[in-house]
Amino acid sequence: MKDNKLNLFLKESPPESLPISSMETIPEPPLNQTYPFNKDLQHLLYGKQLLFDDLPFPLKEIQQHFENGHILYRKGISTENNKIACARCGNKDSSLFASFPCARCGEKNCMYCRKCIMMGRVSACTPLVSWRGADPDEAITEDPLVWSGKLSDGQQLASDRVKQAVIENKELLVWAVCGAGKTEVLFEGINTALASGKRVCIATPRTDVVLELGPRLKTAFPGIQVAVLYGGSEDRHLQAPLTIATTHQLLRFYKAFDAVIVDEVDAFPYTADESLQYAVRQSRKDLSSMIYLTATPNRKWQNECRNGKRDFVTIPARYHRHPLPVPSFKWCGNWEKALKKDKLPAAVTQWIKMRLDNQKQCLLFLPKIDKMEKVLSLLRKLHPKIEAVHAEDPDRKSKVQQMRDKEIPMLLTTTILERGVTFPSVDVAVLGTEDRIFTESALVQIAGRVGRSAQFPNGDITFFHYGKTENMVQARKQILKINEEARKKGLIDY
Ligand SMILES: [Zn+2]
C-alpha cells in the first residue's frame, strides 16, 4: 500500500507519499468487502463526482474508504501528453486554466480550471471523488406511474419507441412539433425504467423547464422520490431514482444514470457550450439509454435522420389534430430607419391595430432590446397597457402571467419567449425577421406559439422583414414538410 499513499493534505501526509498532481494515475485499491463502510457517504457519493470541499465527512474517513476500495479518486486536472484537460467539465482550452499558490499542496503554481469554477475549484492536487463500492439498496416500485390521460396516435407511437430504447439501452431522438405533448410521451419509458430499478434523469438547458417539469413528474410518479436540481435548489444531496436537472447540474454526476433524457436539446446554452454536452455524457452509466427531445433539431441532426444515421421518431402533429400554422412573409421596408423618425411601417401598424380592435391577444418578437423599447413607446399611444419583456427584465414572470390572465392585450418580446411559454390564443408577428438572431429553429419555435390549445387551434403568424433570409425560407419549408408528413400519416383532420 506504500506506493498507493496519496498526498491529500501536506500536513497530514507521511513524507514518502506522492502528491496527486505528480501521479500518472491514481491507484484503485481492491475492494475490501468486509470493510464497514459509511452508508451516508455511499449515499452522497454514488453516481457523483464531488470535491473534498463538498463532503461533510472527515478527510481521514474518506481516505480509509479509498484505501478499502470503496471510493474512487480521479485526477481533476490531467496533463497527459502535455495537454491540459479538466475531468469535470471537459475543458481543454489552455487559456481557461490558471494557477494559484495553493495552501493545500504547497505548490506555488497549482493549476485549476476556470471554466467550471462556479461549481467549486477543480485543481491539480485535488481529486474528483466518486463511489466505487456496492450500489445503494433501491426500493423498487412495481408500476409507479399514476396517469389517466390518453396519448394521441402520434404520441403512442413515440412512447413505444422511447420505452424500447430504454429497455435496450439505445439512443433515440424524439422530434415532436411544438405543442405535440412530448412530456407525456416519456411516461411509459420512465415507468419501465423505474420498475426495473433503473435510475433516470431528465436534463434540460433551461431552468424554467426544470421548474415546470418537476411538479408534473411528481404528480405522475407519486410514490417515487424526485430530485429537482438547478442552481440554488435544495435537493442537491438527494439520492433519488428520478432526477430532473439543468444540464449544468450534471457536472456533479459521474456514471449515475441508466437512462438520460435531454429535453430541448437544441436550446441555448446546451448547443453552444461543449462542457454541458460533456456533462451529459459523463452522467451516463457505460450501459445506458439516451433520449433526445426537440421540436427543432439542427440541420446536422435533420440530415442524419434523413440519411439513416440517427435513430429517431417524429410526432408531426399536435394533440388536437390541426396542422401547424404556416408563417406568411411581409416585406416592410427599412423599419429601423422608420423607427428613428418615430414611425412604424404601415403594414405592421395595421396588423397590430386589427388585433387590438378585435381583442385578439398578440406577441411581437423583436431582435434587439433598444428597438423593442422604441416600438413600445410608439405602441403605447395605441393602447396604454401594452408591455415588453426581455431576459433581464425583473418583472418578466409577472408580465407573462398578466398576459396569460388576459390583463394585457399585447406583449413585445425578444427571443426569450421563443419557447417554453404557452398562451392559449395568440397571434404572433416578428419584426426584423431578417436579423441573424432569428435562426431557422428560433423561427419554427416562434411560429409554434400559435394555435396550441384545442379551443383555439388556429392563428396568424407573420414574419415582417427587410429582405428574406435563408432561415425564414427553411423555417417555412420545415413547417410545411411536417404538416405534409402528418397528413400522410393521418394525424391531421383539418
Ligand atoms: Zn473544469
Coordinates of C-alpha atoms and ligand atoms in Angstrom, one line a residue:
M1 CA 0.0 0.0 0.0
K2 CA 3.0 2.2 0.5
D3 CA 3.1 3.3 -3.2
N4 CA -0.6 4.0 -3.1
K5 CA -0.4 6.7 -0.5
L6 CA -1.6 10.0 -1.7
N7 CA -0.7 13.4 -0.5
L8 CA -4.1 14.9 0.0
F9 CA -3.1 17.5 2.5
L10 CA 0.6 18.1 3.1
K11 CA 0.3 18.4 6.8
E12 CA -1.5 15.1 7.3
S13 CA 0.6 13.0 4.9
P14 CA 3.7 11.0 5.6
P15 CA 6.8 12.2 3.8
E16 CA 7.0 9.2 1.5
S17 CA 3.6 9.8 -0.1
L18 CA 3.1 11.2 -3.5
P19 CA 1.1 14.4 -4.4
I20 CA -1.7 13.7 -6.8
S21 CA -0.5 16.3 -9.2
S22 CA 2.7 14.3 -9.9
M23 CA 1.0 10.9 -10.3
E24 CA 0.3 9.5 -13.7
T25 CA -2.7 7.6 -12.5
I26 CA -4.2 7.3 -9.1
P27 CA -4.3 3.7 -7.7
E28 CA -7.5 1.8 -7.2
P29 CA -7.0 -0.4 -4.2
P30 CA -9.0 -3.7 -4.3
L31 CA -12.5 -3.7 -2.8
N32 CA -12.5 -4.9 0.8
Q33 CA -16.0 -6.4 1.2
T34 CA -15.8 -6.7 4.9
Y35 CA -15.0 -3.0 5.5
P36 CA -17.9 -1.4 7.4
F37 CA -18.5 1.4 5.0
N38 CA -20.5 4.5 5.9
K39 CA -23.9 4.4 4.2
D40 CA -24.3 8.2 4.3
L41 CA -21.1 8.6 2.4
Q42 CA -22.2 5.9 -0.1
H43 CA -25.5 7.7 -0.5
L44 CA -23.9 11.1 -1.1
L45 CA -21.2 9.9 -3.5
Y46 CA -23.0 7.3 -5.6
G47 CA -23.2 8.4 -9.2
K48 CA -21.4 11.7 -8.3
Q49 CA -18.1 13.4 -8.8
L50 CA -17.5 15.8 -5.9
L51 CA -14.7 17.7 -4.4
F52 CA -13.4 17.2 -0.8
D53 CA -15.0 20.5 0.0
D54 CA -18.4 19.2 -1.0
L55 CA -18.2 16.3 1.5
P56 CA -19.2 16.9 5.1
F57 CA -17.0 14.0 6.4
P58 CA -13.6 13.9 8.0
L59 CA -10.8 13.5 5.4
K60 CA -9.5 10.6 7.3
E61 CA -12.7 8.7 6.9
I62 CA -12.8 9.4 3.2
Q63 CA -9.2 8.3 2.9
Q64 CA -10.0 5.0 4.7
H65 CA -12.9 4.3 2.3
F66 CA -10.5 4.9 -0.6
E67 CA -7.9 2.6 0.8
N68 CA -10.5 -0.1 1.2
G69 CA -11.6 0.3 -2.4
H70 CA -15.0 1.9 -1.8
I71 CA -14.1 5.3 -3.1
L72 CA -12.7 6.3 -6.5
Y73 CA -10.3 9.2 -6.9
R74 CA -9.8 10.6 -10.4
K75 CA -7.4 13.4 -11.3
G76 CA -9.4 16.6 -11.6
I77 CA -6.8 18.1 -14.0
S78 CA -5.0 15.8 -16.3
T79 CA -1.9 16.8 -18.2
E80 CA -1.4 13.7 -20.5
N81 CA 1.0 14.3 -23.4
N82 CA 1.4 17.9 -22.1
K83 CA -2.3 18.6 -23.0
I84 CA -4.2 20.0 -20.1
A85 CA -7.8 19.0 -19.5
C86 CA -10.4 19.3 -16.8
A87 CA -12.0 15.9 -16.0
R88 CA -15.2 17.5 -14.6
C89 CA -16.2 19.8 -17.4
G90 CA -14.0 18.6 -20.3
N91 CA -12.4 22.0 -20.8
K92 CA -9.2 21.7 -22.9
D93 CA -8.7 25.3 -23.7
S94 CA -5.4 26.2 -22.0
S95 CA -6.5 29.9 -21.7
L96 CA -9.2 28.7 -19.4
F97 CA -6.8 27.3 -16.9
A98 CA -4.9 29.4 -14.3
S99 CA -2.6 28.7 -11.4
F100 CA -2.6 29.9 -7.8
P101 CA -0.4 29.5 -4.7
C102 CA -2.2 26.5 -3.2
A103 CA -2.3 26.1 0.6
R104 CA -3.4 22.5 0.2
C105 CA -0.5 21.1 -1.8
G106 CA 2.0 23.9 -1.1
E107 CA 2.7 24.4 -4.8
K108 CA 3.2 28.0 -5.9
N109 CA 1.6 27.3 -9.2
C110 CA -1.2 24.8 -8.7
M111 CA -3.3 24.6 -11.8
Y112 CA -7.1 24.9 -11.7
C113 CA -10.0 25.1 -14.2
R114 CA -11.6 28.4 -14.6
K115 CA -14.4 27.1 -16.8
C116 CA -16.3 25.2 -14.1
I117 CA -15.1 27.2 -11.1
M118 CA -18.7 28.2 -10.2
M119 CA -19.2 24.6 -9.1
G120 CA -16.1 24.8 -6.8
R121 CA -12.4 24.8 -7.7
V122 CA -11.1 21.7 -9.5
S123 CA -7.3 21.9 -9.1
A124 CA -4.3 19.7 -9.9
C125 CA -3.9 18.5 -6.4
T126 CA -7.5 17.6 -5.6
P127 CA -9.2 14.6 -6.9
L128 CA -12.8 14.2 -8.1
V129 CA -14.3 11.8 -5.6
S130 CA -16.8 9.1 -6.6
W131 CA -18.2 5.9 -5.1
R132 CA -17.0 2.6 -6.4
G133 CA -18.2 0.2 -3.7
A134 CA -21.6 -1.5 -3.6
D135 CA -24.7 0.2 -5.1
P136 CA -27.1 1.6 -2.6
D137 CA -30.2 -0.5 -2.0
E138 CA -33.0 0.8 -4.2
A139 CA -36.6 0.2 -3.2
I140 CA -38.3 -0.8 -6.4
T141 CA -41.9 0.2 -7.1
E142 CA -43.5 -2.2 -9.4
D143 CA -45.7 0.2 -11.5
P144 CA -45.1 3.7 -10.2
L145 CA -46.9 5.6 -13.0
V146 CA -50.2 7.2 -12.0
W147 CA -51.6 8.9 -15.1
S148 CA -55.0 8.5 -16.6
G149 CA -54.6 10.7 -19.7
K150 CA -54.7 9.3 -23.2
L151 CA -52.0 9.6 -25.8
S152 CA -52.7 10.6 -29.4
D153 CA -51.8 8.1 -32.1
G154 CA -48.6 10.0 -32.8
Q155 CA -47.7 10.2 -29.2
Q156 CA -48.4 6.5 -28.7
L157 CA -46.0 5.5 -31.4
A158 CA -43.3 7.7 -30.0
S159 CA -44.0 6.5 -26.5
D160 CA -43.5 2.8 -27.6
R161 CA -40.2 3.8 -29.2
V162 CA -39.0 5.5 -26.1
K163 CA -39.8 2.5 -24.0
Q164 CA -38.0 0.2 -26.4
A165 CA -34.9 2.5 -26.3
V166 CA -34.9 2.5 -22.5
I167 CA -35.1 -1.3 -22.3
E168 CA -32.5 -1.9 -25.0
N169 CA -30.2 0.9 -23.8
K170 CA -30.3 2.7 -27.2
E171 CA -30.1 6.3 -28.3
L172 CA -33.2 7.9 -29.8
L173 CA -34.3 11.3 -31.0
V174 CA -37.9 12.3 -30.5
W175 CA -38.7 15.0 -33.0
A176 CA -42.0 16.4 -31.8
V177 CA -43.7 19.5 -33.1
C178 CA -44.3 22.4 -30.7
G179 CA -47.4 21.6 -28.8
A180 CA -47.3 17.8 -29.5
G181 CA -47.3 17.0 -25.8
K182 CA -43.9 15.5 -25.6
T183 CA -43.6 15.1 -21.8
E184 CA -46.4 12.5 -21.7
V185 CA -44.5 10.6 -24.3
L186 CA -41.8 9.9 -21.7
F187 CA -44.1 8.5 -19.0
E188 CA -44.2 4.9 -20.1
G189 CA -40.4 4.7 -20.7
I190 CA -39.7 6.2 -17.3
N191 CA -42.2 3.9 -15.7
T192 CA -40.5 0.8 -17.3
A193 CA -37.1 2.1 -16.2
L194 CA -38.1 2.8 -12.6
A195 CA -39.9 -0.5 -12.3
S196 CA -36.7 -2.4 -13.1
G197 CA -34.7 -0.4 -10.6
K198 CA -33.1 1.9 -13.2
R199 CA -32.1 5.5 -12.4
V200 CA -33.5 8.1 -14.7
C201 CA -32.5 11.7 -15.3
I202 CA -34.4 14.3 -17.3
A203 CA -32.0 17.1 -18.1
T204 CA -32.7 20.4 -19.9
P205 CA -30.6 23.5 -20.5
R206 CA -33.4 25.8 -19.2
T207 CA -34.2 26.3 -15.5
D208 CA -37.9 27.3 -16.3
V209 CA -38.3 23.9 -17.9
V210 CA -36.9 22.1 -14.8
L211 CA -39.3 24.1 -12.6
E212 CA -42.3 23.2 -14.9
L213 CA -41.4 19.5 -15.2
G214 CA -40.7 18.9 -11.5
P215 CA -44.4 19.1 -10.3
R216 CA -45.7 17.3 -13.3
L217 CA -43.5 14.3 -12.8
K218 CA -44.0 14.3 -9.1
T219 CA -47.8 14.0 -9.8
A220 CA -47.3 11.3 -12.4
F221 CA -45.0 9.2 -10.1
P222 CA -46.3 10.0 -6.6
G223 CA -44.6 7.0 -4.9
I224 CA -41.1 7.9 -6.3
Q225 CA -38.7 10.3 -4.9
V226 CA -37.9 13.0 -7.4
A227 CA -34.8 15.3 -7.1
V228 CA -35.2 18.7 -8.8
L229 CA -31.8 20.3 -9.4
Y230 CA -31.0 23.7 -10.6
G231 CA -28.6 26.5 -9.3
G232 CA -29.6 27.0 -5.7
S233 CA -32.1 24.2 -5.3
E234 CA -32.3 22.3 -2.1
D235 CA -32.4 18.8 -3.5
R236 CA -28.6 18.8 -4.1
H237 CA -27.7 15.8 -2.0
L238 CA -31.0 13.9 -2.5
Q239 CA -30.3 10.4 -3.9
A240 CA -33.5 9.8 -6.0
P241 CA -34.5 7.3 -8.6
L242 CA -35.8 10.1 -10.8
T243 CA -33.8 13.3 -11.2
I244 CA -34.8 16.4 -13.1
A245 CA -31.9 18.8 -13.6
T246 CA -30.4 21.6 -15.6
T247 CA -27.7 20.2 -17.9
H248 CA -25.4 22.4 -15.8
Q249 CA -26.0 20.5 -12.6
L250 CA -24.9 17.3 -14.3
L251 CA -21.3 18.5 -13.9
R252 CA -21.5 16.9 -10.4
F253 CA -22.6 13.5 -11.7
Y254 CA -20.5 10.6 -12.9
K255 CA -21.8 7.3 -14.3
A256 CA -25.1 7.9 -12.4
F257 CA -27.9 7.1 -14.7
D258 CA -29.3 4.2 -16.7
A259 CA -31.5 6.5 -18.8
V260 CA -30.8 10.1 -19.6
I261 CA -33.4 12.2 -21.4
V262 CA -32.3 15.6 -22.7
D263 CA -35.3 17.9 -23.3
E264 CA -34.9 21.0 -25.6
V265 CA -31.6 19.6 -26.8
D266 CA -31.3 22.5 -29.3
A267 CA -31.8 25.2 -26.7
F268 CA -29.2 27.7 -25.5
P269 CA -26.8 27.2 -23.9
Y270 CA -26.5 23.5 -24.4
T271 CA -25.6 23.6 -28.1
A272 CA -23.1 26.4 -27.7
D273 CA -21.4 25.0 -24.6
E274 CA -19.4 21.8 -25.1
S275 CA -18.9 21.4 -21.3
L276 CA -22.7 20.8 -20.9
Q277 CA -22.7 18.1 -23.6
Y278 CA -19.6 16.6 -21.9
A279 CA -21.5 16.7 -18.5
V280 CA -24.4 14.8 -20.1
R281 CA -22.1 12.1 -21.4
Q282 CA -20.3 11.8 -18.1
S283 CA -23.5 11.4 -16.2
R284 CA -24.5 8.2 -18.1
K285 CA -23.6 4.7 -17.0
D286 CA -21.5 2.8 -19.5
L287 CA -24.6 0.8 -20.4
S288 CA -27.5 3.3 -20.6
S289 CA -30.1 4.8 -22.9
M290 CA -30.1 8.3 -24.2
I291 CA -33.3 10.1 -25.4
Y292 CA -33.2 13.5 -27.0
L293 CA -36.3 15.6 -27.3
T294 CA -36.8 18.6 -29.5
A295 CA -39.2 20.3 -31.9
T296 CA -36.4 21.8 -33.9
P297 CA -33.3 19.6 -34.4
N298 CA -30.4 21.4 -36.0
R299 CA -29.6 21.0 -39.7
K300 CA -26.9 18.4 -39.0
W301 CA -29.3 16.2 -37.0
Q302 CA -32.0 16.6 -39.6
N303 CA -29.6 15.3 -42.2
E304 CA -28.5 12.4 -40.0
C305 CA -32.2 11.4 -39.6
R306 CA -32.8 11.6 -43.3
N307 CA -29.6 9.5 -44.1
G308 CA -30.5 6.8 -41.6
K309 CA -27.5 7.7 -39.4
R310 CA -29.6 8.7 -36.4
D311 CA -32.5 6.7 -34.8
F312 CA -35.5 8.9 -34.5
V313 CA -39.2 9.1 -34.2
T314 CA -41.4 12.0 -35.2
I315 CA -44.7 13.4 -33.7
P316 CA -45.6 15.5 -36.7
A317 CA -49.0 16.7 -35.4
R318 CA -50.4 18.3 -32.4
Y319 CA -52.6 16.6 -30.0
H320 CA -55.7 18.5 -31.3
R321 CA -55.1 17.2 -34.9
H322 CA -54.9 20.6 -36.5
P323 CA -51.9 21.5 -38.7
L324 CA -49.1 23.8 -37.6
P325 CA -49.8 27.4 -38.6
V326 CA -47.7 28.4 -41.6
P327 CA -45.9 31.8 -41.4
S328 CA -46.5 34.4 -44.1
F329 CA -43.8 36.8 -45.1
K330 CA -44.4 40.5 -45.4
W331 CA -41.8 43.0 -46.6
C332 CA -41.9 46.1 -44.5
G333 CA -39.0 48.2 -45.8
N334 CA -36.3 49.7 -43.6
W335 CA -38.1 49.6 -40.4
E336 CA -35.1 50.7 -38.3
K337 CA -34.9 53.9 -40.3
A338 CA -38.6 54.4 -39.9
L339 CA -38.2 53.9 -36.1
K340 CA -35.6 56.7 -36.0
K341 CA -38.4 59.0 -37.3
D342 CA -40.7 57.7 -34.6
K343 CA -42.7 55.7 -37.2
L344 CA -43.6 52.0 -37.5
P345 CA -44.1 50.5 -41.0
A346 CA -47.7 50.8 -42.1
A347 CA -48.1 47.1 -42.6
V348 CA -47.0 46.4 -39.0
T349 CA -49.3 49.1 -37.5
Q350 CA -52.2 47.7 -39.5
W351 CA -51.5 44.2 -38.3
I352 CA -51.4 45.3 -34.7
K353 CA -54.4 47.6 -34.9
M354 CA -56.5 44.8 -36.3
R355 CA -55.7 42.6 -33.3
L356 CA -56.3 45.4 -30.8
D357 CA -59.6 46.2 -32.4
N358 CA -60.7 42.5 -32.4
Q359 CA -59.4 42.0 -28.8
K360 CA -57.2 39.2 -30.0
Q361 CA -54.0 38.9 -27.9
C362 CA -50.7 39.0 -29.8
L363 CA -47.0 38.7 -29.4
L364 CA -44.5 40.8 -31.3
F365 CA -40.9 39.5 -31.4
L366 CA -38.0 41.9 -32.0
P367 CA -34.3 41.3 -32.5
K368 CA -33.0 43.9 -30.1
I369 CA -34.0 45.4 -26.7
D370 CA -33.4 49.0 -27.7
K371 CA -35.6 48.7 -30.8
M372 CA -38.2 47.0 -28.7
E373 CA -38.3 49.8 -26.2
K374 CA -38.7 52.3 -29.0
V375 CA -41.5 50.3 -30.6
L376 CA -43.1 50.0 -27.1
S377 CA -43.2 53.8 -26.7
L378 CA -44.9 54.2 -30.1
L379 CA -47.4 51.4 -29.4
R380 CA -48.4 52.7 -26.0
K381 CA -50.1 55.5 -27.9
L382 CA -52.4 52.9 -29.4
H383 CA -53.0 51.1 -26.1
P384 CA -51.5 52.1 -22.7
K385 CA -51.4 48.5 -21.4
I386 CA -49.1 47.1 -23.9
E387 CA -45.9 45.6 -22.2
A388 CA -42.5 44.4 -23.2
V389 CA -40.2 41.7 -21.8
H390 CA -36.6 40.6 -22.2
A391 CA -34.2 38.2 -20.5
E392 CA -33.0 40.6 -17.7
D393 CA -36.4 42.1 -17.0
P394 CA -37.1 41.6 -13.3
D395 CA -40.8 41.7 -14.0
R396 CA -40.6 39.0 -16.7
K397 CA -42.6 36.4 -14.8
S398 CA -45.4 38.7 -13.7
K399 CA -45.8 40.2 -17.2
V400 CA -46.0 36.7 -18.7
Q401 CA -48.6 35.9 -16.1
Q402 CA -50.6 39.1 -16.8
M403 CA -50.6 38.1 -20.5
R404 CA -51.9 34.7 -19.5
D405 CA -54.6 36.3 -17.4
K406 CA -55.6 38.5 -20.4
E407 CA -54.8 41.6 -18.4
I408 CA -52.7 43.0 -21.2
P409 CA -53.5 42.9 -24.9
M410 CA -50.1 42.6 -26.4
L411 CA -46.6 41.7 -25.3
L412 CA -43.4 42.7 -27.1
T413 CA -40.5 40.3 -26.6
T414 CA -37.0 39.3 -27.6
T415 CA -36.3 35.7 -28.4
I416 CA -36.6 34.9 -24.6
L417 CA -40.2 33.8 -25.2
E418 CA -39.4 31.8 -28.3
R419 CA -40.0 28.6 -26.4
G420 CA -41.5 27.2 -23.2
V421 CA -44.4 29.6 -22.9
T422 CA -47.9 28.8 -23.9
F423 CA -50.7 31.3 -24.3
P424 CA -53.9 29.7 -25.3
S425 CA -54.9 32.0 -28.1
V426 CA -52.4 34.4 -29.6
D427 CA -51.4 35.8 -33.0
V428 CA -47.7 36.2 -33.4
A429 CA -45.6 38.6 -35.6
V430 CA -41.9 39.1 -35.9
L431 CA -40.5 42.5 -36.8
G432 CA -37.0 42.4 -38.3
T433 CA -37.1 38.7 -39.1
E434 CA -34.0 39.2 -41.3
D435 CA -31.9 39.6 -38.2
R436 CA -29.3 36.8 -37.7
I437 CA -30.7 36.0 -34.2
F438 CA -33.8 34.5 -35.8
T439 CA -32.4 31.2 -36.9
E440 CA -34.4 28.5 -38.6
S441 CA -35.1 26.8 -35.3
A442 CA -35.9 30.0 -33.5
L443 CA -38.5 30.9 -36.2
V444 CA -40.1 27.4 -36.1
Q445 CA -40.3 27.8 -32.3
I446 CA -41.8 31.3 -32.5
A447 CA -44.4 30.0 -35.1
G448 CA -45.1 27.2 -32.7
R449 CA -46.5 29.6 -30.1
V450 CA -49.7 30.0 -32.3
G451 CA -52.7 27.7 -32.1
R452 CA -51.6 25.5 -29.3
S453 CA -54.8 24.9 -27.5
A454 CA -57.6 22.6 -28.7
Q455 CA -60.1 25.5 -28.2
F456 CA -58.1 27.9 -30.4
P457 CA -56.1 25.7 -32.8
N458 CA -55.6 28.4 -35.4
G459 CA -54.0 31.8 -35.5
D460 CA -51.8 34.1 -37.6
I461 CA -48.1 34.1 -37.8
T462 CA -46.4 36.8 -39.8
F463 CA -42.8 37.5 -40.4
F464 CA -42.2 41.2 -41.2
H465 CA -38.9 41.7 -42.9
Y466 CA -36.5 43.9 -44.8
G467 CA -35.1 41.2 -47.0
K468 CA -36.0 37.5 -47.0
T469 CA -33.4 35.2 -45.4
E470 CA -32.5 31.6 -45.9
N471 CA -33.5 31.0 -42.2
M472 CA -37.0 32.2 -43.0
V473 CA -37.4 30.1 -46.1
Q474 CA -36.1 27.0 -44.3
A475 CA -38.3 27.5 -41.3
R476 CA -41.4 27.8 -43.5
K477 CA -40.3 24.7 -45.5
Q478 CA -39.8 22.7 -42.3
I479 CA -43.3 23.5 -41.1
L480 CA -44.9 22.7 -44.5
K481 CA -43.0 19.4 -44.6
I482 CA -44.1 18.4 -41.1
N483 CA -47.7 19.2 -41.9
E484 CA -47.4 17.1 -45.1
E485 CA -46.0 14.2 -43.1
A486 CA -48.8 14.4 -40.5
R487 CA -51.4 14.4 -43.3
K488 CA -49.9 11.4 -44.9
K489 CA -49.9 9.5 -41.6
G490 CA -53.5 10.5 -41.0
L491 CA -52.7 12.6 -37.9
I492 CA -54.5 15.7 -39.1
D493 CA -58.2 16.1 -39.6
Y494 CA -58.4 19.7 -40.9
Ligands
ZN1 ZN -13.5 22.4 -15.5

